[in-house]
Amino acid sequence: MSNRNQQLFERAQRHIPGGVNSPVRAFRSVGGTPCFFTEGRGARVTDAEGKTYLDYVGSWGPLILGHAHPEVVAAVQSAAARGLSFGAPTELEIEMADLLCELLPSLEMVRLVSSGTEATMSAIRLARGYTGRDVLIKFEGCYHGHSDSLLVRAGSGMLTFGNPSSGGVPADLAQHTLVLDYNDPDQLAMAFAEHGERIAAVIVEPVVGNMNLIAPRPDFLHAMRHLCTKYGAVLIFDEVMTGFRVGPQCAQGAYGITPDLTTLGKVIGGGMPVGAFGGRRDIMEKIAPLGPVYQAGTLSGNPVAVAAGLATLRLVQAPGFYEALALKTQALCDGLCAAAQKHGVAFSARAVGGMFGLYFRAECPESYAEVMACDKEAFNRFFHAMLDAGHYFAPSAFEAGFVSSAHSNADIDETVAAAERIFDGW
Ligand SMILES: *Cc1c(COP(=O)(O)O)cnc(C)c1O
C-alpha cells in the first residue's frame, strides 16, 4: 500500500492530538506526512509502506547501538520474563547506580526516574531545596523537558525574568527563571552580579542538541562553573542527550568541567524509559527519604527498562567504541560539506562525538540567533529529498542528528552520495 503512512496519519488524528504523542513527530516543521515505522534493525528502519531508510534520528538519541541490538533485546526479554515491575527495590538498580557512579566521577549518588523531563524537573527542585533559593538560570534554545519551570522564554529586557513559552504555564512560575544567551559568559556574569544571592541553579546543555547542534565556547562553561561556585548556586549539566553520546564521560569529561548535578536519559535507557539525576552527595542527601525534598515514581528503576540501559552501557565500554563512533560521525559531516561545496550550496556541519548538526549556512552557528538565521526552506527541501532517497534525518531544521555504532562506513558513504546527487540539482 503506497499511501499507508497517510492513511495511518489520518486515523491517528481521530483520537490522538495531531496524530502524535510528541509534537515534532508530526512533521509540522518540514511539512508532509510522518513515516509510521514498523521495524528497526541496526542502522535501518522500515515504514508502514515497506520502505527502508538509513536512520539518523535513532529515537532522538537513545539508540547508540542501533535498532534492536541482539544483546539489549535479550536483556529485556530475560528481565521481562522475571516480572515487569515490583515497586520495590531490585539488585539491577544497584548495578545501574554503581555503574553510573563509576563511569561518571561527578556522581556520588544517583536516583533513577523514567524520563529526561522527570530528571531535570527533580534536579531543579533539589537545587532549590538545597540552596533555599528560587531563581533559575537557563539559556535560550536549550531544552530541558516539558516541566513548568523550564518552558520559559526570555523576558523583554536582557536581564529581566522570563515569560511562559507554553500555554498553561503560570506567569508567576516564569518569574523565577532568567533566560540568557548561550555562549555569552559576560551576560552570565552580569546576571550573577545583579541576582547572585537569589540564584539556586544554572541548568545548561553542555553541548546543545535542541537548537540544532551548538558547541560550547570553552570559556562559557568555565565561567559558569566559576560563577556558580562563587555565588553558591548549583550547576546542573543536563546531559540527557549528551550523556554517553559525545564520549565515555559525557560532555563533562570531554570539556573537563565538574557539575554539581547531572541529569541523564536517552542512552542510559538504550531505547527504554530511563532517566537519572545525580551528583554531589551533600546535595543528593536532601532527597526523600533522607531529606526534605520530595521525589518519587511508581515505575522508577523499572527492571525491564534498567536491563536495557545496563546492557547498553556495558556495550559502549568496548575499547575504541567512542573513537570509532566519532570518526564515522565526522566522516558524515565532512562528506556532506564537501558535496555541498562542490555544488556551491551554502552549508556547514559539525560533529561532537556521536551527534551532529547540519546547517544551511556557510559557517557553523555559535548562538541561538545564528541558528535561527539558517535557511529553513533549504533544510526542508533537503530533508524531503533525502527522505525520498531513503535517508531519515530529524524532521526539523532545529534538531541534532545521531549516528550509531551500527552505521557502517558504507552506510555513511551511501548517505553522502545521495546528498551529492541532491546538491547537484540544487
Ligand atoms: C530529550 C531531552 C530532555 C527530555 O527528556 P524526555 O525523556 O524527552 O523527557 C531533557 N533534556 C535534554 C537535553 C534532552 O535532549
Short mmCIF file of C-alpha atoms and ligand atoms in Angstrom, two decimals:
data_model
loop_
_atom_site.label_atom_id
_atom_site.label_comp_id
_atom_site.label_asym_id
_atom_site.label_seq_id
_atom_site.Cartn_x
_atom_site.Cartn_y
_atom_site.Cartn_z
CA MET A 1 0.00 0.00 0.00
CA SER A 2 1.71 3.10 -1.22
CA ASN A 3 -0.25 5.62 0.86
CA ARG A 4 -0.34 3.63 4.09
CA ASN A 5 1.55 6.34 6.07
CA GLN A 6 -1.07 8.87 5.04
CA GLN A 7 -3.93 6.52 5.99
CA LEU A 8 -2.41 5.83 9.38
CA PHE A 9 -1.79 9.53 9.96
CA GLU A 10 -5.43 10.34 9.23
CA ARG A 11 -6.60 7.56 11.52
CA ALA A 12 -4.18 8.66 14.26
CA GLN A 13 -5.59 12.18 14.26
CA ARG A 14 -9.04 10.99 15.27
CA HIS A 15 -8.06 10.10 18.83
CA ILE A 16 -4.51 11.44 19.27
CA PRO A 17 -3.98 15.24 19.24
CA GLY A 18 -2.17 15.99 15.98
CA GLY A 19 -1.85 12.25 15.43
CA VAL A 20 1.30 12.06 17.54
CA ASN A 21 2.39 11.55 21.12
CA SER A 22 5.20 14.12 20.93
CA PRO A 23 4.85 17.20 18.69
CA VAL A 24 7.97 17.15 16.49
CA ARG A 25 6.94 13.72 15.15
CA ALA A 26 4.08 15.37 13.26
CA PHE A 27 6.38 16.83 10.54
CA ARG A 28 4.80 20.28 11.04
CA SER A 29 8.15 21.98 10.57
CA VAL A 30 9.06 20.25 7.30
CA GLY A 31 5.53 19.59 6.04
CA GLY A 32 4.27 16.30 4.62
CA THR A 33 3.27 13.03 6.22
CA PRO A 34 5.21 11.35 9.03
CA CYS A 35 6.54 7.84 8.48
CA PHE A 36 4.91 5.22 10.69
CA PHE A 37 7.65 2.75 11.47
CA THR A 38 7.09 -0.96 11.77
CA GLU A 39 10.59 -2.24 12.33
CA GLY A 40 14.16 -1.21 13.02
CA ARG A 41 17.34 -3.25 12.71
CA GLY A 42 20.83 -1.87 13.12
CA ALA A 43 21.13 1.42 11.24
CA ARG A 44 17.91 0.95 9.27
CA VAL A 45 14.19 1.44 9.87
CA THR A 46 11.24 0.28 7.79
CA ASP A 47 7.97 2.18 7.49
CA ALA A 48 4.39 1.01 7.05
CA GLU A 49 4.79 1.13 3.25
CA GLY A 50 7.70 -1.30 3.41
CA LYS A 51 10.25 1.37 2.54
CA THR A 52 13.62 1.19 4.30
CA TYR A 53 15.68 4.17 5.43
CA LEU A 54 19.11 4.74 6.91
CA ASP A 55 18.20 6.27 10.25
CA TYR A 56 19.99 9.36 11.60
CA VAL A 57 17.47 10.02 14.38
CA GLY A 58 17.95 6.88 16.47
CA SER A 59 14.79 7.58 18.50
CA TRP A 60 16.24 11.09 19.15
CA GLY A 61 19.46 9.79 20.63
CA PRO A 62 18.97 6.68 22.77
CA LEU A 63 19.85 4.10 20.12
CA ILE A 64 23.63 4.46 20.19
CA LEU A 65 23.93 0.74 19.30
CA GLY A 66 21.35 0.97 16.52
CA HIS A 67 17.92 -0.65 16.50
CA ALA A 68 17.18 -3.96 18.23
CA HIS A 69 20.75 -4.76 19.24
CA PRO A 70 20.61 -8.53 19.98
CA GLU A 71 22.25 -8.24 23.42
CA VAL A 72 19.94 -5.42 24.51
CA VAL A 73 16.87 -7.28 23.26
CA ALA A 74 18.00 -10.43 25.09
CA ALA A 75 18.49 -8.48 28.34
CA VAL A 76 14.98 -7.03 28.01
CA GLN A 77 13.42 -10.42 27.28
CA SER A 78 15.17 -12.05 30.18
CA ALA A 79 14.16 -9.29 32.63
CA ALA A 80 10.56 -9.24 31.34
CA ALA A 81 10.23 -12.98 31.86
CA ARG A 82 11.09 -12.49 35.54
CA GLY A 83 8.44 -9.82 36.16
CA LEU A 84 7.62 -6.42 34.69
CA SER A 85 7.61 -4.30 37.82
CA PHE A 86 7.72 -4.71 41.58
CA GLY A 87 7.51 -1.22 43.07
CA ALA A 88 10.18 -2.48 45.44
CA PRO A 89 13.96 -2.38 45.18
CA THR A 90 15.84 -4.77 42.90
CA GLU A 91 19.53 -5.59 42.52
CA LEU A 92 19.51 -4.34 38.91
CA GLU A 93 19.01 -0.78 40.20
CA ILE A 94 22.12 -1.07 42.38
CA GLU A 95 24.10 -2.32 39.39
CA MET A 96 22.89 0.65 37.36
CA ALA A 97 23.67 3.19 40.10
CA ASP A 98 27.11 1.67 40.75
CA LEU A 99 27.94 1.66 37.05
CA LEU A 100 26.80 5.27 36.51
CA CYS A 101 28.84 6.47 39.52
CA GLU A 102 31.86 4.50 38.32
CA LEU A 103 31.67 5.86 34.77
CA LEU A 104 30.95 9.47 35.73
CA PRO A 105 33.23 10.74 38.52
CA SER A 106 30.96 13.72 39.35
CA LEU A 107 28.23 11.30 40.50
CA GLU A 108 28.49 10.31 44.16
CA MET A 109 24.85 9.33 44.38
CA VAL A 110 22.20 8.90 41.72
CA ARG A 111 18.45 8.37 41.56
CA LEU A 112 16.65 6.69 38.67
CA VAL A 113 13.48 8.07 37.10
CA SER A 114 11.59 7.26 33.88
CA SER A 115 12.30 10.21 31.57
CA GLY A 116 14.62 13.12 30.97
CA THR A 117 11.82 15.53 31.88
CA GLU A 118 11.49 13.92 35.29
CA ALA A 119 15.26 14.04 35.80
CA THR A 120 15.56 17.80 35.11
CA MET A 121 12.39 18.70 36.99
CA SER A 122 13.61 16.79 40.03
CA ALA A 123 17.16 18.18 39.83
CA ILE A 124 15.77 21.72 39.85
CA ARG A 125 13.55 21.05 42.85
CA LEU A 126 16.53 19.53 44.61
CA ALA A 127 18.76 22.53 43.79
CA ARG A 128 16.09 24.88 45.13
CA GLY A 129 15.60 22.77 48.24
CA TYR A 130 19.34 22.54 48.84
CA THR A 131 20.06 26.27 48.41
CA GLY A 132 16.80 27.62 49.82
CA ARG A 133 16.66 29.91 46.77
CA ASP A 134 14.15 30.11 43.91
CA VAL A 135 15.81 31.70 40.89
CA LEU A 136 16.82 29.51 37.98
CA ILE A 137 19.03 30.45 35.03
CA LYS A 138 18.56 28.71 31.70
CA PHE A 139 19.65 29.56 28.16
CA GLU A 140 17.55 30.39 25.12
CA GLY A 141 17.35 27.41 22.77
CA CYS A 142 18.27 24.78 25.38
CA TYR A 143 15.52 22.24 26.02
CA HIS A 144 15.27 20.50 29.35
CA GLY A 145 11.99 18.64 29.05
CA HIS A 146 8.47 19.96 29.41
CA SER A 147 8.05 20.77 33.11
CA ASP A 148 6.56 24.18 34.02
CA SER A 149 9.71 25.93 35.29
CA LEU A 150 11.54 25.12 32.07
CA LEU A 151 9.00 26.18 29.44
CA VAL A 152 10.11 29.77 29.69
CA ARG A 153 11.45 32.22 27.14
CA ALA A 154 13.45 35.39 27.66
CA GLY A 155 11.75 38.48 29.06
CA SER A 156 11.73 41.77 27.20
CA GLY A 157 14.94 43.18 28.69
CA MET A 158 18.25 41.37 28.77
CA LEU A 159 18.26 40.63 32.49
CA THR A 160 14.52 40.62 33.11
CA PHE A 161 12.69 37.50 34.19
CA GLY A 162 11.07 35.21 31.66
CA ASN A 163 7.64 34.60 30.18
CA PRO A 164 5.96 31.22 29.66
CA SER A 165 6.75 29.67 26.27
CA SER A 166 3.73 27.37 26.52
CA GLY A 167 0.09 27.79 27.29
CA GLY A 168 -0.83 26.56 30.75
CA VAL A 169 2.36 27.68 32.48
CA PRO A 170 1.62 30.27 35.21
CA ALA A 171 3.38 33.59 34.59
CA ASP A 172 4.26 33.55 38.30
CA LEU A 173 6.41 30.49 37.73
CA ALA A 174 8.21 32.02 34.77
CA GLN A 175 9.02 34.93 37.06
CA HIS A 176 11.60 32.73 38.79
CA THR A 177 13.51 31.94 35.61
CA LEU A 178 16.13 34.11 33.90
CA VAL A 179 16.70 33.15 30.26
CA LEU A 180 20.12 34.17 28.94
CA ASP A 181 22.07 33.80 25.69
CA TYR A 182 24.07 30.61 25.25
CA ASN A 183 27.82 31.09 24.78
CA ASP A 184 27.78 34.58 26.35
CA PRO A 185 29.89 34.44 29.54
CA ASP A 186 29.74 38.22 30.05
CA GLN A 187 25.97 38.24 30.20
CA LEU A 188 26.05 35.37 32.68
CA ALA A 189 28.49 37.32 34.88
CA MET A 190 26.16 40.33 34.78
CA ALA A 191 23.21 38.18 35.82
CA PHE A 192 25.15 36.83 38.80
CA ALA A 193 26.35 40.33 39.74
CA GLU A 194 22.74 41.50 39.84
CA HIS A 195 20.90 38.46 41.25
CA GLY A 196 23.67 36.19 42.58
CA GLU A 197 22.36 35.76 46.13
CA ARG A 198 18.98 34.58 44.81
CA ILE A 199 20.18 32.09 42.19
CA ALA A 200 19.50 28.45 43.10
CA ALA A 201 20.82 26.85 39.94
CA VAL A 202 22.09 27.22 36.41
CA ILE A 203 20.86 24.49 34.08
CA VAL A 204 22.58 24.03 30.72
CA GLU A 205 23.01 21.59 27.87
CA PRO A 206 26.83 21.45 27.84
CA VAL A 207 26.60 20.76 24.11
CA VAL A 208 23.21 21.93 22.84
CA GLY A 209 21.29 19.41 20.76
CA ASN A 210 17.90 21.06 20.88
CA MET A 211 18.53 24.10 18.67
CA ASN A 212 20.20 22.02 16.02
CA LEU A 213 23.70 21.48 17.46
CA ILE A 214 25.70 24.23 19.16
CA ALA A 215 29.08 23.51 20.70
CA PRO A 216 30.07 25.46 23.82
CA ARG A 217 32.84 28.01 23.79
CA PRO A 218 35.18 26.63 26.48
CA ASP A 219 35.28 29.98 28.32
CA PHE A 220 31.47 29.84 28.61
CA LEU A 221 31.40 26.58 30.58
CA HIS A 222 34.41 27.63 32.69
CA ALA A 223 32.78 30.97 33.56
CA MET A 224 29.61 29.12 34.53
CA ARG A 225 31.48 26.77 36.84
CA HIS A 226 33.36 29.66 38.42
CA LEU A 227 30.27 31.82 38.98
CA CYS A 228 28.18 29.00 40.46
CA THR A 229 30.95 28.18 42.93
CA LYS A 230 31.46 31.84 43.83
CA TYR A 231 27.78 32.50 44.50
CA GLY A 232 26.83 29.11 45.96
CA ALA A 233 24.50 28.18 43.10
CA VAL A 234 24.09 24.58 41.90
CA LEU A 235 25.47 23.89 38.42
CA ILE A 236 23.26 21.36 36.63
CA PHE A 237 24.58 19.81 33.44
CA ASP A 238 21.61 18.47 31.52
CA GLU A 239 23.30 15.54 29.80
CA VAL A 240 20.06 13.77 28.86
CA MET A 241 21.18 13.97 25.24
CA THR A 242 24.97 14.25 25.54
CA GLY A 243 25.32 11.60 28.28
CA PHE A 244 27.32 8.62 26.95
CA ARG A 245 26.64 10.04 23.47
CA VAL A 246 29.51 12.50 23.00
CA GLY A 247 32.06 10.37 24.84
CA PRO A 248 32.65 7.85 27.62
CA GLN A 249 32.43 10.53 30.34
CA CYS A 250 29.72 12.57 28.65
CA ALA A 251 30.25 16.26 27.85
CA GLN A 252 31.63 16.98 31.34
CA GLY A 253 34.53 14.63 30.64
CA ALA A 254 35.05 15.97 27.14
CA TYR A 255 35.22 19.60 28.31
CA GLY A 256 36.81 18.98 31.72
CA ILE A 257 34.13 20.62 33.87
CA THR A 258 32.64 19.05 37.01
CA PRO A 259 28.97 19.98 37.53
CA ASP A 260 27.26 19.69 40.92
CA LEU A 261 24.32 17.74 39.49
CA THR A 262 23.92 15.86 36.21
CA THR A 263 20.72 14.74 34.52
CA LEU A 264 20.72 11.72 32.23
CA GLY A 265 18.24 9.92 29.97
CA LYS A 266 18.17 8.70 26.38
CA VAL A 267 21.32 6.49 26.00
CA ILE A 268 21.20 5.24 29.62
CA GLY A 269 17.87 3.58 28.80
CA GLY A 270 19.02 2.17 25.45
CA GLY A 271 15.55 2.83 23.96
CA MET A 272 13.55 2.14 27.12
CA PRO A 273 12.22 4.81 29.53
CA VAL A 274 15.07 5.52 31.96
CA GLY A 275 16.26 8.86 33.30
CA ALA A 276 18.54 9.70 36.21
CA PHE A 277 19.82 12.62 38.21
CA GLY A 278 22.82 12.55 40.46
CA GLY A 279 25.86 14.36 41.72
CA ARG A 280 27.34 15.64 44.96
CA ARG A 281 26.49 13.54 48.00
CA ASP A 282 25.71 16.55 50.23
CA ILE A 283 23.11 17.71 47.69
CA MET A 284 21.67 14.27 46.89
CA GLU A 285 21.18 13.57 50.61
CA LYS A 286 18.48 16.25 50.63
CA ILE A 287 16.14 13.91 48.73
CA ALA A 288 13.41 11.92 50.46
CA PRO A 289 13.64 9.62 52.38
CA LEU A 290 16.99 11.06 53.57
CA GLY A 291 15.97 14.72 53.31
CA PRO A 292 13.08 17.13 52.87
CA VAL A 293 12.91 17.31 49.03
CA TYR A 294 10.17 15.01 47.79
CA GLN A 295 10.61 12.90 44.66
CA ALA A 296 9.10 9.52 43.78
CA GLY A 297 7.96 7.25 40.94
CA THR A 298 5.84 4.09 40.70
CA LEU A 299 7.92 2.77 37.79
CA SER A 300 11.26 4.40 38.72
CA GLY A 301 14.10 1.92 38.26
CA ASN A 302 11.80 -0.42 36.35
CA PRO A 303 13.65 -3.73 35.90
CA VAL A 304 12.92 -4.18 32.20
CA ALA A 305 13.96 -0.63 31.35
CA VAL A 306 17.05 -0.78 33.55
CA ALA A 307 18.07 -4.09 31.95
CA ALA A 308 18.09 -2.38 28.53
CA GLY A 309 20.09 0.54 29.91
CA LEU A 310 22.64 -1.66 31.67
CA ALA A 311 23.19 -3.80 28.59
CA THR A 312 23.69 -0.65 26.51
CA LEU A 313 26.09 0.99 28.97
CA ARG A 314 28.16 -2.19 29.15
CA LEU A 315 28.42 -2.49 25.37
CA VAL A 316 29.60 1.10 24.92
CA GLN A 317 32.55 0.32 27.22
CA ALA A 318 34.14 -1.74 24.42
CA PRO A 319 37.64 -0.41 23.69
CA GLY A 320 37.61 2.18 20.90
CA PHE A 321 33.80 2.41 20.82
CA TYR A 322 33.59 6.21 21.07
CA GLU A 323 36.61 6.81 18.82
CA ALA A 324 35.00 4.75 16.05
CA LEU A 325 31.63 6.44 16.52
CA ALA A 326 33.19 9.92 16.43
CA LEU A 327 35.16 9.09 13.28
CA LYS A 328 32.04 7.94 11.45
CA THR A 329 30.05 10.96 12.55
CA GLN A 330 32.88 13.26 11.45
CA ALA A 331 33.10 11.41 8.11
CA LEU A 332 29.38 12.06 7.55
CA CYS A 333 29.78 15.78 8.27
CA ASP A 334 32.94 16.10 6.15
CA GLY A 335 31.33 14.21 3.27
CA LEU A 336 28.16 16.33 3.30
CA CYS A 337 30.19 19.57 3.48
CA ALA A 338 32.40 18.50 0.56
CA ALA A 339 29.35 17.56 -1.51
CA ALA A 340 27.69 20.91 -0.80
CA GLN A 341 30.83 22.88 -1.51
CA LYS A 342 31.33 21.14 -4.84
CA HIS A 343 27.95 22.40 -5.97
CA GLY A 344 28.11 25.83 -4.36
CA VAL A 345 25.48 25.20 -1.68
CA ALA A 346 25.80 27.35 1.48
CA PHE A 347 26.07 24.54 4.01
CA SER A 348 28.09 23.57 7.06
CA ALA A 349 28.06 20.67 9.51
CA ARG A 350 29.57 19.86 12.86
CA ALA A 351 30.09 16.59 14.76
CA VAL A 352 30.57 16.21 18.50
CA GLY A 353 31.16 12.55 19.34
CA GLY A 354 28.17 10.59 18.02
CA MET A 355 25.92 13.62 17.40
CA PHE A 356 25.92 16.17 14.62
CA GLY A 357 24.35 19.36 13.31
CA LEU A 358 23.61 20.27 9.67
CA TYR A 359 23.23 23.95 8.82
CA PHE A 360 22.13 25.66 5.64
CA ARG A 361 24.57 28.48 6.28
CA ALA A 362 28.21 28.88 5.22
CA GLU A 363 29.65 28.76 8.77
CA CYS A 364 28.63 26.65 11.76
CA PRO A 365 26.47 28.77 14.09
CA GLU A 366 27.59 29.52 17.65
CA SER A 367 24.48 31.15 19.07
CA TYR A 368 20.71 30.85 19.09
CA ALA A 369 20.43 33.91 16.82
CA GLU A 370 22.80 32.37 14.29
CA VAL A 371 20.90 29.07 14.29
CA MET A 372 17.67 30.96 13.69
CA ALA A 373 19.29 32.67 10.69
CA CYS A 374 19.89 29.35 8.89
CA ASP A 375 17.91 28.77 5.68
CA LYS A 376 14.98 26.72 6.93
CA GLU A 377 13.40 26.35 3.47
CA ALA A 378 16.64 24.87 2.13
CA PHE A 379 16.69 22.40 5.02
CA ASN A 380 13.13 21.34 4.32
CA ARG A 381 13.91 20.72 0.64
CA PHE A 382 16.99 18.72 1.63
CA PHE A 383 15.04 16.75 4.24
CA HIS A 384 12.34 15.66 1.78
CA ALA A 385 14.80 14.84 -1.00
CA MET A 386 16.84 12.70 1.41
CA LEU A 387 13.70 11.04 2.76
CA ASP A 388 12.66 10.11 -0.79
CA ALA A 389 16.14 8.68 -1.33
CA GLY A 390 15.83 6.55 1.83
CA HIS A 391 17.75 8.60 4.42
CA TYR A 392 15.83 9.58 7.54
CA PHE A 393 17.00 12.80 9.22
CA ALA A 394 15.23 14.64 12.04
CA PRO A 395 12.12 16.34 10.61
CA SER A 396 13.15 19.84 11.71
CA ALA A 397 15.99 22.25 10.97
CA PHE A 398 16.40 22.77 14.72
CA GLU A 399 17.23 19.26 15.90
CA ALA A 400 20.55 17.44 16.15
CA GLY A 401 21.25 14.15 14.36
CA PHE A 402 22.71 10.89 15.62
CA VAL A 403 24.96 8.15 14.29
CA SER A 404 25.03 4.69 15.90
CA SER A 405 27.70 2.01 16.10
CA ALA A 406 25.53 0.01 13.69
CA HIS A 407 26.17 2.55 10.90
CA SER A 408 28.93 1.21 8.66
CA ASN A 409 31.35 3.31 6.66
CA ALA A 410 29.47 2.10 3.58
CA ASP A 411 26.21 3.44 5.08
CA ILE A 412 27.81 6.86 5.60
CA ASP A 413 29.17 6.81 2.02
CA GLU A 414 25.70 5.93 0.72
CA THR A 415 24.18 8.91 2.53
CA VAL A 416 26.90 11.28 1.31
CA ALA A 417 26.43 10.03 -2.27
CA ALA A 418 22.67 10.63 -2.04
CA ALA A 419 23.27 14.16 -0.73
CA GLU A 420 25.70 14.88 -3.53
CA ARG A 421 23.09 13.92 -6.14
CA ILE A 422 20.64 16.27 -4.44
CA PHE A 423 23.11 19.15 -4.24
CA ASP A 424 23.98 18.57 -7.90
CA GLY A 425 20.48 19.55 -8.94
CA TRP A 426 20.19 22.30 -6.30
C1 LIG B 1 15.33 14.84 25.40
C2 LIG B 1 15.81 15.83 26.40
C3 LIG B 1 15.13 16.06 27.62
C4 LIG B 1 13.78 15.45 27.91
O1 LIG B 1 13.84 14.08 28.01
P1 LIG B 1 12.46 13.23 27.82
O2 LIG B 1 12.90 11.84 28.08
O3 LIG B 1 12.01 13.51 26.44
O4 LIG B 1 11.52 13.74 28.85
C5 LIG B 1 15.71 16.89 28.54
N1 LIG B 1 16.89 17.48 28.30
C6 LIG B 1 17.55 17.30 27.15
C7 LIG B 1 18.86 17.98 26.96
C8 LIG B 1 17.02 16.48 26.16
O5 LIG B 1 17.69 16.35 25.00
#
